């Protein structure tokens, strides 16, 4: 071993190189100056200067989600660190692997209310998977490698490293990644053999099976999606995906029922309600998915595959629990299925599909092109057309949060994993544009689109500056309705249409705003213009902001009101009036 | 099993953790953040060579919640092992209390007599007060404190529960 010593800042750069990091998103400040000086001196690492630290985290999320790599963020102390809290919480909820390096005031000043000091490890303890305060430069290399390991292993998540300025300047030894072994954190990867055998037996005896898969499949890697597809086709069972799982199973496959849950399809939710065996893969029985817990798939035996033991039996008690990585477990299940020559009873399966086709026949995603007496573009139509134009391109779609997010999830079909970037658990408005930007840095040749609204976009609009500065051809696709659409929809449905603080002004003019940033702006004021505008947007080599003026009274359907069961799904506006206003239990839920 | 109507149980959980800054905050934050109960919590380093501490938590909840608590504790990165002593068979549970009683005359003598029954020791004494040290189960300490109440109880300090499994196995 050499006794060579390096500054803390040099150690950070060496560790990032060791970990194969190519892009970081960040913003410099007083205490990170030593680190930024090292960034200046090297050229393996591309640093993207964002306009706000929250956006740096979302960009790293987009980068991570679209590549299955760990996203990296560098911010300064105090406000730099506190600005990351929303992004870190978002990554924790959606299991996105991130490493965030935050500067901190020198160790001797910690606790003194120094300039730009915040208790960063204290503040981020509950919004990270783990965090570290490094007080000794000789611990730094180990902590960095551990952070990457913790971020990507088990159920992935964000890890924060608080780095005091004196540690960044101080000299210490470097250890490489292969020399660092974690003392305690060793998540289980392989599933228990007996549980896998029981699962296969249960699945083979099913008469009305369903596969319900989520974001864990995406986290496990593209191979996991391929195995999920294989197993679903082998069994002949229908497959439904959560919001986070879209792309894990090809949307064009006849066995795909669409997304499930609050705004899921009629066929997916009814099939979940009536199934007799449910195979839950990398999904966590979120309240948006289950609806009323006591009426959730009441007749079903449930098999749950999850890498996180705390996700099992948290909301829903299951019959067979398999703790392990989705890919490893599915590999074993497929092998066991073949070895035992398992088959689901063909007659029962056929009857099940007859029932499902009947539900499908309701065509729950139909909408009235002239509904509400409005001649404005229907948001569903704009997204359908966008999907049509994106079909033959290598494209990544990010969204913000609200009605447009649900329409994008309903009307865009994803054939592969990692191409859909959305804030599922936390529901962070302002996630979309930086996430699309992060994906664009990872996939320079691909078309990266963010479907957004004027409200969500304005929560991180400053990133138009970053997109332009780095000439990233991100396409910002705004469904403009000048309302907080989802809030408005609930006010209309559950609060007698009292639109309390949910109507926005008609400003800004996004075409002019784009122009101010040096970005091309386009607008479609009527449905006939939508196709041309999308074509022009995709034909332009640089970033584009597109504003589609849409019908502000349009609602997202189908809908399972909060606290209702899957079979109480509302298909359209006419039907909503017939149902009672939801249970008292439902009113307190969100 | 209905999760909402299931009976509340008390469990004693032993947790072996890395003795590093913030580890207790992580455990406590987990309990407060997820709305779990802490009836008692003790912590101390038990293995200085390997920098390990042992946390003993007495908590309450339905069986489903208890399972969640254990799974969530296991998920914390610096946690080595989580052991539900209540579930895993016989174990010994002890607590220590320092109890100050101010009284004179017959009450003063009576407090000494009761202390004798409870095998409590006098660790400090003045003309009109005793401080007793008593060790035992939570119930025993409660009973002792209750008996001291009418005799001039003025101050109580308790350690909280420590526990260890019977037999020859470590945690």
XYZ file of C-alpha atoms in Angstrom:
761
model
C 0.000 0.000 0.000
C 1.288 3.404 -0.886
C 1.265 6.088 1.769
C 0.171 8.667 -0.752
C -2.188 11.287 0.623
C -4.822 13.369 -1.100
C -7.003 16.286 -0.165
C -10.611 15.501 0.713
C -11.733 17.161 -2.509
C -9.330 14.995 -4.518
C -10.632 11.925 -2.726
C -14.193 12.812 -3.716
C -13.211 13.066 -7.369
C -11.200 9.837 -7.235
C -14.132 8.023 -5.655
C -16.581 9.359 -8.254
C -14.249 8.157 -10.980
C -13.893 4.788 -9.261
C -17.667 4.496 -9.153
C -17.941 5.194 -12.866
C -19.771 8.487 -12.457
C -19.884 10.520 -15.658
C -22.389 13.272 -14.912
C -23.173 15.187 -11.721
C -25.800 17.847 -11.175
C -24.947 20.624 -8.781
C -24.529 24.179 -7.648
C -21.382 25.582 -5.981
C -21.131 27.685 -2.833
C -18.699 28.846 -0.168
C -17.902 25.560 1.531
C -17.768 23.503 -1.678
C -15.134 25.752 -3.286
C -12.323 23.207 -2.719
C -14.451 20.545 -4.382
C -15.343 22.768 -7.318
C -11.682 23.636 -7.785
C -10.973 19.934 -8.270
C -13.924 19.648 -10.645
C -12.353 22.483 -12.675
C -9.043 20.621 -12.919
C -10.315 17.349 -14.344
C -12.203 16.229 -17.415
C -13.722 12.785 -16.833
C -16.702 14.189 -14.998
C -19.330 16.425 -16.533
C -20.792 18.857 -14.026
C -24.177 20.303 -14.932
C -24.829 23.666 -13.321
C -28.541 23.806 -12.571
C -30.506 26.869 -11.493
C -31.896 25.477 -8.219
C -30.730 22.600 -6.019
C -34.132 20.901 -5.986
C -33.885 20.594 -9.749
C -30.390 19.096 -9.402
C -31.891 16.247 -7.399
C -34.774 15.696 -9.833
C -32.326 15.775 -12.754
C -30.226 13.128 -11.005
C -33.428 11.113 -10.474
C -34.245 11.315 -14.185
C -30.687 10.302 -14.992
C -30.820 7.388 -12.549
C -34.286 6.163 -13.535
C -33.470 6.157 -17.239
C -30.123 4.364 -16.837
C -30.371 2.245 -13.645
C -27.191 4.023 -12.493
C -26.748 6.027 -9.307
C -27.531 9.734 -9.801
C -25.102 12.184 -8.203
C -25.747 15.661 -6.802
C -23.331 18.206 -5.306
C -24.682 21.143 -3.303
C -23.361 23.626 -0.801
C -24.212 23.916 2.906
C -27.268 25.583 4.460
C -29.781 26.619 1.780
C -28.052 24.437 -0.799
C -28.676 21.404 1.354
C -32.174 22.351 2.529
C -33.235 22.931 -1.085
C -32.547 19.261 -1.789
C -35.042 18.007 0.810
C -38.014 17.717 -1.577
C -35.921 15.923 -4.172
C -34.426 13.530 -1.635
C -37.872 12.720 -0.220
C -39.114 12.129 -3.751
C -36.236 9.717 -4.407
C -36.836 7.934 -1.110
C -40.529 7.401 -1.855
C -39.869 6.160 -5.391
C -36.736 4.127 -4.506
C -34.358 6.031 -6.783
C -30.620 5.506 -6.114
C -28.880 8.838 -5.491
C -25.752 10.092 -3.774
C -25.946 13.710 -2.665
C -22.747 15.371 -1.490
C -23.521 18.456 0.578
C -20.909 20.910 1.741
C -20.865 21.755 5.433
C -19.204 24.491 7.494
C -15.816 23.508 8.971
C -16.103 20.966 11.814
C -15.012 23.460 14.477
C -17.915 25.748 13.492
C -20.614 23.038 13.471
C -23.264 23.905 16.031
C -22.226 27.565 16.200
C -24.943 28.916 13.917
C -22.242 29.730 11.389
C -23.025 31.428 8.069
C -24.940 29.010 5.817
C -24.941 26.343 8.484
C -27.827 23.897 8.783
C -28.087 20.588 10.618
C -28.095 18.778 7.294
C -27.788 15.229 8.623
C -30.541 16.003 11.145
C -32.841 17.517 8.525
C -32.272 14.779 5.960
C -32.288 11.808 8.322
C -35.907 10.983 7.574
C -35.754 11.750 3.851
C -32.716 9.657 2.986
C -32.079 5.947 3.084
C -28.941 6.761 5.042
C -26.726 9.763 5.643
C -23.221 10.508 6.879
C -21.348 13.392 8.441
C -17.664 12.936 7.638
C -15.449 14.367 10.353
C -12.161 12.701 9.420
C -10.719 12.881 5.914
C -9.398 9.339 6.365
C -13.001 8.077 6.522
C -14.033 9.942 3.383
C -13.193 7.385 0.695
C -14.846 4.565 2.641
C -17.971 6.647 3.271
C -18.247 7.596 -0.402
C -18.001 3.989 -1.567
C -20.406 2.855 1.142
C -22.835 5.562 0.067
C -22.896 4.268 -3.513
C -23.297 0.710 -2.253
C -26.180 1.601 0.075
C -27.871 3.772 -2.576
C -27.998 1.026 -5.177
C -28.388 -2.128 -3.037
C -31.571 -3.620 -1.668
C -34.427 -1.210 -2.123
C -32.547 1.707 -3.699
C -32.737 5.189 -2.287
C -30.968 8.496 -1.725
C -27.865 8.731 0.470
C -26.464 12.049 1.635
C -22.890 12.819 2.643
C -22.301 15.962 4.687
C -18.781 17.150 3.940
C -17.287 19.899 6.140
C -14.945 22.304 4.367
C -11.927 21.452 6.534
C -12.364 17.773 5.646
C -12.439 18.695 1.948
C -9.158 20.570 2.408
C -7.466 18.145 4.831
C -5.157 15.389 3.591
C -5.821 11.696 3.949
C -5.494 8.282 2.386
C -7.613 6.959 -0.464
C -9.087 3.472 -0.583
C -10.588 2.072 -3.748
C -14.149 0.770 -4.017
C -13.176 -2.912 -4.067
C -11.514 -2.581 -0.642
C -14.685 -1.360 1.065
C -17.129 -3.880 2.538
C -20.176 -2.757 4.450
C -20.348 -3.962 8.058
C -24.072 -4.400 8.398
C -26.038 -3.735 5.228
C -26.403 -6.935 3.215
C -29.881 -7.179 1.692
C -31.165 -10.549 0.603
C -31.113 -11.096 -3.168
C -32.171 -14.734 -3.700
C -35.684 -15.724 -2.702
C -36.352 -18.572 -0.292
C -36.702 -21.840 -2.194
C -39.711 -23.159 -0.280
C -41.597 -19.893 -0.767
C -40.896 -19.979 -4.499
C -42.252 -23.526 -4.713
C -45.381 -22.532 -2.812
C -45.842 -19.534 -5.096
C -45.616 -21.642 -8.231
C -48.065 -24.180 -6.825
C -50.530 -21.448 -5.923
C -50.203 -19.764 -9.299
C -50.639 -23.035 -11.194
C -53.848 -23.791 -9.290
C -55.341 -20.395 -10.105
C -58.557 -20.001 -12.030
C -58.502 -16.219 -12.215
C -54.837 -15.180 -11.878
C -53.384 -11.700 -12.230
C -49.877 -10.290 -12.271
C -49.598 -6.920 -10.520
C -46.135 -5.395 -10.960
C -44.552 -2.135 -9.899
C -41.462 0.031 -9.792
C -39.380 -2.678 -8.123
C -39.262 -4.480 -11.476
C -37.735 -1.382 -13.098
C -35.231 -1.010 -10.243
C -34.160 -4.612 -10.629
C -33.001 -3.912 -14.200
C -34.189 -4.606 -17.762
C -33.612 -8.336 -17.279
C -36.323 -8.356 -14.608
C -38.810 -6.838 -17.057
C -37.901 -9.464 -19.619
C -38.475 -12.226 -17.056
C -41.770 -10.702 -15.960
C -42.905 -10.665 -19.580
C -41.773 -14.231 -20.043
C -43.530 -15.505 -16.930
C -46.742 -13.645 -17.766
C -46.805 -15.123 -21.264
C -45.994 -18.604 -19.959
C -48.871 -18.515 -17.495
C -51.335 -16.755 -19.775
C -52.367 -14.487 -16.914
C -53.348 -10.859 -17.380
C -50.845 -8.245 -16.245
C -51.454 -4.819 -14.737
C -48.823 -2.272 -13.750
C -48.621 0.484 -11.184
C -47.775 4.063 -12.117
C -44.130 3.405 -11.232
C -44.088 0.094 -13.064
C -45.174 1.292 -16.521
C -42.843 -0.166 -19.134
C -42.062 -3.307 -17.119
C -44.439 -5.207 -19.421
C -45.063 -4.169 -23.044
C -48.157 -1.998 -23.278
C -49.000 -3.382 -26.726
C -49.192 -6.957 -25.433
C -52.772 -8.324 -25.447
C -52.228 -9.624 -21.904
C -51.663 -6.062 -20.638
C -54.669 -4.550 -18.888
C -53.206 -1.085 -18.399
C -52.434 0.743 -15.199
C -54.433 -0.062 -12.052
C -55.473 2.040 -9.107
C -57.290 5.307 -8.552
C -57.086 6.304 -12.236
C -56.364 2.868 -13.598
C -58.398 1.120 -16.274
C -61.761 -0.485 -15.634
C -60.498 -3.911 -16.694
C -57.368 -3.754 -14.513
C -59.245 -2.739 -11.386
C -62.084 -5.195 -11.830
C -59.667 -8.000 -12.595
C -57.777 -7.123 -9.397
C -61.015 -7.182 -7.433
C -62.189 -10.537 -8.809
C -58.908 -12.445 -9.127
C -58.308 -15.590 -7.078
C -54.493 -15.536 -7.160
C -52.485 -12.324 -7.271
C -48.782 -12.254 -8.015
C -47.494 -8.894 -6.737
C -44.021 -8.184 -8.094
C -41.977 -5.262 -6.782
C -45.088 -3.325 -5.839
C -45.976 -2.072 -2.394
C -49.800 -2.042 -2.145
C -49.892 1.748 -2.062
C -53.205 3.374 -1.049
C -53.642 4.749 -4.609
C -53.531 1.140 -5.790
C -55.564 -0.707 -3.174
C -58.404 1.736 -2.567
C -60.490 0.542 0.380
C -58.270 -2.023 2.091
C -61.036 -4.206 3.488
C -62.476 -4.641 -0.010
C -59.151 -5.115 -1.791
C -59.147 -8.332 -3.847
C -61.266 -10.019 -1.170
C -61.179 -13.517 -2.653
C -57.534 -13.641 -3.652
C -54.548 -15.594 -2.408
C -51.675 -13.155 -2.599
C -48.042 -13.758 -3.435
C -45.709 -10.824 -2.804
C -42.169 -10.474 -4.143
C -40.258 -7.557 -2.640
C -36.665 -6.849 -1.715
C -37.780 -4.819 1.288
C -39.137 -7.014 4.120
C -40.866 -3.970 5.632
C -43.057 -3.693 2.516
C -44.497 -7.135 3.151
C -47.681 -7.315 5.246
C -47.529 -3.537 5.730
C -50.909 -2.661 4.197
C -52.185 -6.011 2.980
C -51.616 -9.423 4.550
C -50.259 -11.845 1.969
C -50.260 -15.639 1.778
C -46.787 -16.164 0.324
C -44.013 -13.620 0.901
C -40.785 -13.847 -1.064
C -38.051 -11.477 0.055
C -35.480 -10.969 -2.668
C -34.495 -9.093 -5.789
C -37.215 -9.284 -8.436
C -34.852 -10.517 -11.125
C -33.362 -13.314 -9.013
C -36.775 -14.406 -7.732
C -38.455 -14.336 -11.163
C -35.590 -16.349 -12.588
C -36.241 -19.037 -9.975
C -39.999 -18.902 -10.452
C -39.677 -19.284 -14.230
C -37.298 -22.221 -13.732
C -39.602 -23.851 -11.184
C -42.622 -23.291 -13.438
C -40.866 -25.055 -16.310
C -39.418 -27.839 -14.181
C -42.767 -28.724 -12.678
C -44.467 -28.349 -16.088
C -47.023 -26.135 -14.433
C -50.047 -24.949 -16.358
C -53.087 -22.997 -15.401
C -56.332 -24.814 -16.164
C -57.055 -23.784 -19.766
C -60.840 -23.778 -19.402
C -60.806 -21.575 -16.324
C -58.299 -19.232 -17.891
C -60.425 -18.932 -21.000
C -63.495 -18.065 -18.956
C -61.441 -15.466 -17.067
C -60.339 -13.858 -20.312
C -63.925 -13.811 -21.610
C -64.853 -11.838 -18.504
C -61.852 -9.527 -18.904
C -62.665 -8.881 -22.563
C -66.165 -7.913 -21.523
C -64.739 -5.339 -19.111
C -62.320 -4.185 -21.781
C -65.272 -3.758 -24.116
C -66.430 -0.861 -21.937
C -63.522 1.124 -23.453
C -63.003 3.058 -20.259
C -60.517 5.514 -21.765
C -62.993 6.841 -24.296
C -63.639 10.564 -24.091
C -65.985 12.937 -25.872
C -64.052 15.078 -28.384
C -66.658 17.836 -27.975
C -67.525 17.294 -24.322
C -68.335 20.206 -21.985
C -69.466 22.219 -25.024
C -65.868 23.302 -25.506
C -64.045 23.590 -28.794
C -60.685 23.606 -27.054
C -58.378 20.629 -27.449
C -59.094 17.726 -25.144
C -55.976 16.944 -23.122
C -56.451 13.230 -23.814
C -56.376 13.951 -27.537
C -53.163 15.977 -27.264
C -51.461 13.112 -25.439
C -52.779 10.499 -27.845
C -51.313 12.490 -30.714
C -48.032 12.999 -28.868
C -47.807 9.242 -28.331
C -48.557 8.651 -32.008
C -45.629 10.877 -33.028
C -43.253 9.386 -30.432
C -43.990 5.747 -31.240
C -41.202 5.193 -33.726
C -38.580 7.208 -31.893
C -36.294 6.324 -29.034
C -38.093 8.476 -26.510
C -38.265 9.137 -22.780
C -41.343 10.703 -21.241
C -41.293 12.572 -17.956
C -44.299 14.151 -16.292
C -45.115 16.550 -13.551
C -47.960 15.853 -11.153
C -51.714 16.073 -11.543
C -54.270 15.451 -14.272
C -51.743 15.572 -17.116
C -49.672 12.930 -15.317
C -52.616 10.548 -15.153
C -53.544 11.151 -18.797
C -49.955 10.530 -19.843
C -49.963 7.284 -17.841
C -53.259 6.232 -19.427
C -52.683 7.183 -23.057
C -48.969 6.612 -23.630
C -47.958 2.983 -24.061
C -44.487 1.994 -22.897
C -42.853 -1.025 -24.449
C -39.658 -0.991 -22.370
C -38.635 -0.173 -18.813
C -36.734 3.002 -17.842
C -38.498 5.183 -20.417
C -41.119 6.631 -18.079
C -40.124 9.173 -15.426
C -42.731 10.310 -12.964
C -43.066 11.276 -9.323
C -45.289 8.553 -7.928
C -44.971 8.356 -4.161
C -44.383 11.961 -3.198
C -46.270 13.541 -6.103
C -43.814 16.388 -6.556
C -44.967 19.177 -8.857
C -41.839 20.539 -10.521
C -40.258 17.112 -10.943
C -40.819 16.764 -14.663
C -38.651 19.225 -16.539
C -35.458 18.597 -14.533
C -36.088 14.833 -14.721
C -36.439 14.995 -18.514
C -33.254 17.058 -18.585
C -31.447 14.419 -16.505
C -32.571 11.708 -18.918
C -31.447 13.820 -21.853
C -27.911 14.077 -20.442
C -27.836 10.281 -20.222
C -29.343 9.764 -23.695
C -28.181 12.639 -25.902
C -29.667 11.180 -29.089
C -33.079 10.292 -27.685
C -36.208 12.433 -27.670
C -36.869 13.502 -24.093
C -40.302 14.983 -23.518
C -41.856 16.326 -20.370
C -45.642 16.312 -20.316
C -46.556 19.051 -17.899
C -49.006 21.776 -17.039
C -48.565 25.486 -16.531
C -48.874 25.017 -12.759
C -46.354 22.207 -12.273
C -43.903 23.687 -14.752
C -43.731 26.937 -12.826
C -42.438 25.080 -9.779
C -39.086 24.583 -11.512
C -39.368 26.836 -14.557
C -35.881 28.252 -13.962
C -34.426 25.073 -15.490
C -35.309 26.384 -18.939
C -32.064 28.274 -18.379
C -30.090 25.065 -17.810
C -31.653 23.346 -20.802
C -30.727 26.250 -23.036
C -27.235 26.709 -21.582
C -26.339 23.072 -22.281
C -28.276 22.960 -25.579
C -30.298 19.986 -24.368
C -33.127 19.320 -26.842
C -35.754 18.679 -24.155
C -39.332 19.061 -25.385
C -41.587 20.763 -22.860
C -45.179 19.817 -23.658
C -47.598 21.940 -21.650
C -51.260 21.022 -21.386
C -52.494 24.423 -20.419
C -55.797 24.724 -18.620
C -55.081 27.629 -16.249
C -56.321 25.634 -13.281
C -54.820 23.293 -10.746
C -56.602 20.549 -12.614
C -56.637 17.710 -10.104
C -57.589 20.001 -7.209
C -60.310 21.478 -9.383
C -61.586 18.003 -10.301
C -61.921 17.014 -6.621
C -63.571 20.327 -5.782
C -66.046 19.726 -8.582
C -66.730 16.137 -7.523
C -66.611 16.350 -3.734
C -66.998 20.040 -2.786
C -69.961 21.097 -4.941
C -67.743 22.824 -7.485
C -66.465 25.491 -5.078
C -63.184 26.234 -6.831
C -61.233 27.455 -3.842
C -57.822 28.819 -4.961
C -57.538 26.433 -7.885
C -57.893 28.842 -10.798
C -54.747 30.417 -12.233
C -54.268 33.611 -14.196
C -53.719 33.491 -17.962
C -50.076 34.519 -17.592
C -47.267 33.925 -18.362
C -47.229 33.616 -22.114
C -44.987 30.551 -22.373
C -44.103 31.171 -26.002
C -42.724 34.584 -25.087
C -41.080 33.181 -21.988
C -39.352 30.507 -24.045
C -38.197 33.235 -26.398
C -36.693 35.157 -23.473
C -34.657 32.059 -22.628
C -33.614 31.677 -26.275
C -35.818 28.602 -26.686
C -38.287 27.942 -29.495
C -41.900 28.350 -28.417
C -44.991 26.939 -30.153
C -48.696 27.057 -29.423
C -51.747 25.092 -30.507
C -54.982 26.932 -29.832
C -57.315 24.414 -31.505
C -57.347 20.626 -31.976
C -56.588 20.935 -35.714
C -53.232 22.515 -34.917
C -52.045 19.858 -32.471
C -50.489 17.466 -35.001
C -48.571 20.190 -36.795
C -47.258 21.642 -33.573
C -46.050 18.245 -32.339
C -44.402 17.557 -35.694
C -42.675 20.958 -35.596
C -41.599 20.354 -32.009
C -39.977 17.035 -32.888
C -38.431 18.392 -36.091
C -36.623 21.178 -34.236
C -33.151 20.066 -33.191
C -33.040 22.137 -29.977
C -35.271 22.527 -26.936
C -38.893 23.523 -27.546
C -41.669 24.753 -25.300
C -45.099 23.793 -26.589
C -48.281 25.166 -25.174
C -51.504 23.305 -25.963
C -54.584 25.210 -24.878
C -56.880 22.556 -23.427
C -60.399 22.283 -22.059
C -60.164 23.289 -18.388
C -63.331 21.365 -17.412
C -62.023 17.961 -18.462
C -61.706 15.357 -15.680
C -59.600 12.232 -15.317
C -61.594 9.008 -15.588
C -61.918 6.210 -14.676
C -61.712 7.101 -11.017
C -61.937 5.169 -7.788
C -62.807 7.787 -5.171
C -60.574 7.743 -2.084
C -61.761 5.101 0.350
C -63.798 3.194 -2.254
C -63.292 -0.345 -3.517
C -62.039 -1.334 -6.978
C -65.488 -2.374 -8.119
C -66.900 1.045 -7.190
C -64.938 2.610 -10.045
C -66.546 5.608 -11.773
C -66.257 5.509 -15.556
C -67.270 9.000 -16.564
C -68.748 12.325 -15.612
C -72.359 11.184 -16.058
C -71.840 8.329 -13.648
C -70.216 10.437 -10.960
C -73.526 12.179 -10.273
C -75.283 8.901 -9.457
C -72.866 7.764 -6.805
C -73.091 9.158 -3.335
C -70.360 11.582 -2.446
C -68.083 8.900 -1.079
C -67.879 7.526 2.409
C -67.024 9.597 5.465
C -63.858 7.508 5.638
C -63.110 8.490 2.073
C -63.507 12.199 2.723
C -60.658 12.251 5.214
C -58.436 10.314 2.864
C -56.750 12.177 0.084
C -57.200 -11.610 11.165
C -58.538 -8.096 11.284
C -55.661 -5.649 11.615
C -57.704 -2.917 13.259
C -59.396 -4.883 16.000
C -56.433 -7.107 16.930
C -55.329 -6.841 20.540
C -52.470 -4.568 21.584
C -49.395 -6.502 22.713
C -46.258 -5.398 24.548
C -42.962 -6.582 23.112
C -39.386 -6.183 24.263
C -37.024 -5.814 21.325
C -33.237 -5.974 21.467
C -31.358 -4.159 18.714
C -27.634 -4.417 18.082
C -26.327 -1.328 16.277
C -23.098 0.298 15.213
C -22.157 2.817 17.850
C -22.001 5.825 15.531
C -23.315 9.380 15.842
C -27.009 9.673 15.082
C -27.879 6.001 15.421
C -30.230 6.595 18.357
C -31.824 9.508 16.491
C -32.495 7.147 13.586
C -34.258 4.661 15.837
C -36.281 7.298 17.678
C -37.064 9.103 14.399
C -38.381 5.855 12.965
C -40.763 5.438 15.904
C -42.028 9.029 15.879
C -42.157 9.271 12.073
C -44.285 6.157 11.724
C -46.390 6.682 14.814
C -45.124 3.677 16.802
C -45.097 3.697 20.611
C -42.038 3.658 22.832
C -42.861 2.460 26.356
C -39.220 2.269 27.372
C -35.870 2.670 25.681
C -32.354 2.082 26.922
C -29.059 2.233 25.094
C -25.418 1.703 25.908
C -22.275 0.497 24.246
C -21.807 -3.223 24.877
C -18.835 -4.067 22.636
C -16.174 -1.335 22.549
C -13.816 -3.325 20.292
C -16.381 -3.616 17.523
C -18.040 -0.269 18.385
C -21.421 -1.822 18.977
C -24.289 -0.646 21.158
C -27.372 -2.440 22.303
C -30.750 -0.761 22.353
C -33.608 -2.315 24.304
C -37.045 -1.059 23.327
C -40.350 -1.937 24.929
C -43.081 -1.137 22.445
C -46.774 -1.818 22.006
C -49.031 -2.455 19.047
C -51.073 -5.017 17.152
C -49.144 -8.078 15.925
C -49.063 -6.534 12.418
C -47.573 -3.294 13.782
C -44.997 -5.197 15.848
C -43.932 -7.059 12.695
C -43.641 -3.719 10.882
C -41.539 -2.247 13.684
C -39.092 -5.131 13.492
C -38.901 -4.974 9.689
C -38.395 -1.215 9.752
C -35.687 -1.474 12.420
C -33.881 -4.150 10.396
C -33.927 -1.817 7.417
C -31.856 0.873 9.136
C -28.376 0.734 7.679
C -26.348 0.669 10.975
C -28.485 -2.112 12.511
C -26.772 -5.486 12.912
C -29.570 -7.515 14.432
C -33.123 -7.157 15.682
C -34.464 -9.694 18.150
C -37.981 -9.862 19.560
C -37.275 -11.232 23.048
C -40.979 -11.548 23.828
C -41.474 -13.819 20.807
C -38.265 -15.745 20.982
C -38.786 -17.490 24.296
C -37.925 -16.897 27.946
C -35.893 -13.868 28.830
C -34.909 -11.803 31.854
C -36.028 -8.188 32.074
C -34.686 -5.765 34.654
C -34.944 -2.108 35.493
C -33.203 0.017 38.094
C -34.739 2.978 39.928
C -33.430 5.614 42.321
C -36.215 6.747 44.609
C -36.072 9.664 47.039
C -38.394 9.719 50.051
C -38.539 12.650 52.526
C -40.054 11.816 55.889
C -39.431 11.690 59.618
C -40.522 9.548 62.565
C -42.663 6.474 61.985
C -42.853 7.083 58.199
C -39.078 7.083 57.983
C -38.883 3.715 59.706
C -41.745 2.315 57.633
C -39.988 3.254 54.383
C -36.901 1.335 55.526
C -39.026 -1.697 56.382
C -40.655 -1.752 52.934
C -37.284 -1.224 51.277
C -36.073 -4.318 53.081
C -38.968 -6.393 51.688
C -38.174 -5.178 48.166
C -34.444 -5.682 48.666
C -33.890 -2.002 47.937
C -30.647 -0.449 49.168
C -30.171 2.931 50.740
C -27.654 4.799 48.612
C -27.992 8.218 50.240
C -29.362 9.444 53.532
C -29.955 12.767 55.289
C -31.753 13.577 58.565
C -35.101 13.646 56.858
C -34.639 11.670 53.623
C -33.540 8.391 52.082
C -32.609 7.604 48.490
C -33.274 3.959 47.646
C -31.869 1.923 44.805
C -34.204 -0.826 43.690
C -33.718 -3.353 40.900
C -36.306 -5.646 39.375
C -39.119 -5.990 36.923
C -41.132 -2.974 35.887
C -44.055 -4.258 37.988
C -41.915 -4.596 41.091
C -40.618 -1.041 40.698
C -44.129 0.268 40.191
C -45.291 -1.498 43.345
C -42.401 -0.099 45.384
C -43.021 3.440 44.146
C -46.720 3.122 44.953
C -45.942 2.067 48.527
C -43.514 4.961 48.954
C -46.118 7.508 47.813
C -47.852 7.993 51.196
C -44.505 7.923 53.016
C -43.185 11.097 51.365
C -42.061 10.168 47.846
C -40.492 13.237 46.214
C -38.352 12.084 43.299
C -38.016 9.089 40.969
C -35.388 8.297 38.349
C -35.661 5.047 36.360
C -33.298 3.489 33.804
C -35.877 1.816 31.628
C -35.857 -1.869 30.813
C -32.830 -3.932 29.847
C -33.424 -7.496 28.773
C -31.537 -10.602 27.766
C -32.633 -14.017 26.569
C -32.271 -17.030 28.872
C -29.978 -19.855 27.798
C -26.560 -19.973 26.188
C -27.208 -18.040 22.956
C -26.244 -14.424 22.181
C -28.699 -11.926 20.651
